[in-house]
Amino acid sequence: MTSSKTNIKSYTYDELVTRFAEMGLKKYRASQAFEWIYKNRVRSFYEMTNISKSERGMLDANFSLTFPVILRREDSHDGTKKFLFGLEDDHAVESVLIPDEDRLTLCISSQVGCAQGCRFCLTGRGGFRRNLAAYEIVDQVLGVEDFLESATSVEDREDGPAHDGGRQRYITNIVLMGMGEPLANFASVLEALKIITAEKGLGFSPRRVTLSTDGLVPEIDKLAKSGVKVNLAVSLNATTDDVRDRIMPVNRRYPIKELLAACRRYPLEPRRRITFEYVMLRDVNDTENDALRLAQLLRGIRCKVNLIPFNPFPGSDFGRPDDAVVERFQKTLADRHYTALVRESRGRDISAACGQLREQEDATDATVRD
Ligand code: SAH
Ligand code: SF4
């Protein structure tokens, strides 16, 4: 693929209109190109048959159109599937597809690795490689949708995830909770969110898209101002700055009080809430006092709390609290009228669970691209 050409999937619709205008192409050509790419999923400009031949040639000369390569797929016994996507520079990222009763959620990555260095996170331990381009974020959705479509058509349905009562199941929800800190890759993530949620794009309702951040306050404000009305999830994970400083370096820049102030001013649509994620670490942040402090801290914020018992990994310094401790923590919050759910990570047997994603060292050996 020629790297001097810009990937056409890096443009939002409005940007492509502008770009096409510069090239002397009509505005409706951008609309047609978007349809071909996101609705019809064509593989080359030459398949865009309602665009004149000479203009197709022009597109091909100016843009690249790549498509995602799934290097490997792993299936968990709980129905979760993990996809390893190969990137053009031989890096790789993971996406996780999580079926639920009435949902099919895709968890996508925003960076190769992560620079935030949270102590309890395997991705963070592995360090940072690079940001993903907007199209590499969008491609994870396209690639999994392509897989779902072909899985249905070849009746690869033993465990039924791509098929439901005779109807194909499509991705219903998207969460940016895979590898990386989405707000540390703000520009590309915003572009990708626009493409994912635009009617002339992938057409996901923004209420079905959630961005999770470790708490980059200025970028939370920028997201609020961007007008992209996706759901916000915040990985809080501690109730004192002391503990949060220790487990999440970002807290030294944006302590709890500043973070929660940003949450308070985040413009919420009617009936929507901020999600606070709280990874429960044994004897670190799981005490009754923590639960009480958490209830106090979140007062006045329209929110819900997801309690995620820690997923251990080799070499991690933390333990997972006993179930009884998690239950008591949850009850303390519930007694104070918070919605608090215990979220068991899915796909633990295939290392697809929260904080277990990382670039596979042997990614390039597993290459099946052609
Ligand atoms: N960087 C973003 C999104 C990716 S992490 C963020 O931090 O929010 C997604 C979630 O997984 C976060 O809530 C994080 O706190 C959680 N997580 C990370 N490592 C974990 C682990 N070992 N066990 C359980 N949850 C973990
Ligand atoms: Fe990065 Fe999120 Fe992991 Fe922290 S928890 S290291 S921000 S991916």
Coordinates of C-alpha atoms and ligand atoms in Angstrom, one line a residue, residues 114 116 118 120-122 176-182 212-214 233-235 237 248 277-279 308-313 345 354-356, ligand 1:
C114 CA -0.5 2.6 26.4
Q116 CA -0.4 5.8 31.1
C118 CA -1.5 2.0 35.5
F120 CA -2.8 -3.0 37.6
C121 CA -3.0 -3.1 33.8
L122 CA -1.1 -5.5 31.6
L176 CA -13.4 2.1 23.6
M177 CA -12.0 0.0 26.4
G178 CA -9.4 -2.0 24.5
M179 CA -5.7 -1.2 24.3
G180 CA -4.7 2.3 24.9
E181 CA -6.0 5.6 26.4
P182 CA -8.4 7.0 23.9
S212 CA -13.5 5.0 28.7
T213 CA -10.7 7.2 30.0
D214 CA -8.3 7.0 32.9
A233 CA -16.8 6.0 31.3
V234 CA -14.1 7.1 33.8
S235 CA -11.7 4.6 35.4
N237 CA -10.3 2.9 40.8
M248 CA -2.6 5.5 38.3
E277 CA -15.2 1.9 36.6
Y278 CA -13.7 0.7 39.8
V279 CA -11.2 -2.1 39.5
I308 CA -14.5 -4.9 38.2
P309 CA -12.8 -7.5 40.4
F310 CA -9.1 -7.4 39.4
N311 CA -8.0 -9.8 36.7
P312 CA -4.6 -11.1 37.9
F313 CA -1.8 -11.6 35.4
S345 CA -14.5 -9.6 32.9
C354 CA -10.1 -6.1 31.0
G355 CA -6.5 -5.0 31.2
Q356 CA -5.2 -8.2 29.6
Ligands
SAH1 N1 -7.5 3.4 29.0 C1 -8.9 3.4 29.2 C2 -9.6 2.3 28.5 C3 -8.9 0.9 28.5 S1 -8.8 0.1 30.0 C4 -9.1 3.4 30.7 O1 -8.2 3.2 31.5 O2 -10.3 3.6 31.1 C5 -10.4 -0.5 30.3 C6 -10.7 -0.8 31.8 O3 -10.0 -2.0 32.2 C7 -10.4 0.3 32.7 O4 -11.5 0.6 33.5 C8 -9.3 -0.3 33.6 O5 -9.4 0.2 34.9 C9 -9.7 -1.8 33.6 N2 -8.6 -2.7 33.9 C10 -7.3 -2.6 33.5 N3 -6.5 -3.6 34.0 C11 -7.4 -4.4 34.7 C12 -7.3 -5.6 35.4 N4 -6.1 -6.2 35.5 N5 -8.3 -6.2 35.9 C13 -9.6 -5.6 35.8 N6 -9.8 -4.4 35.2 C14 -8.7 -3.8 34.6

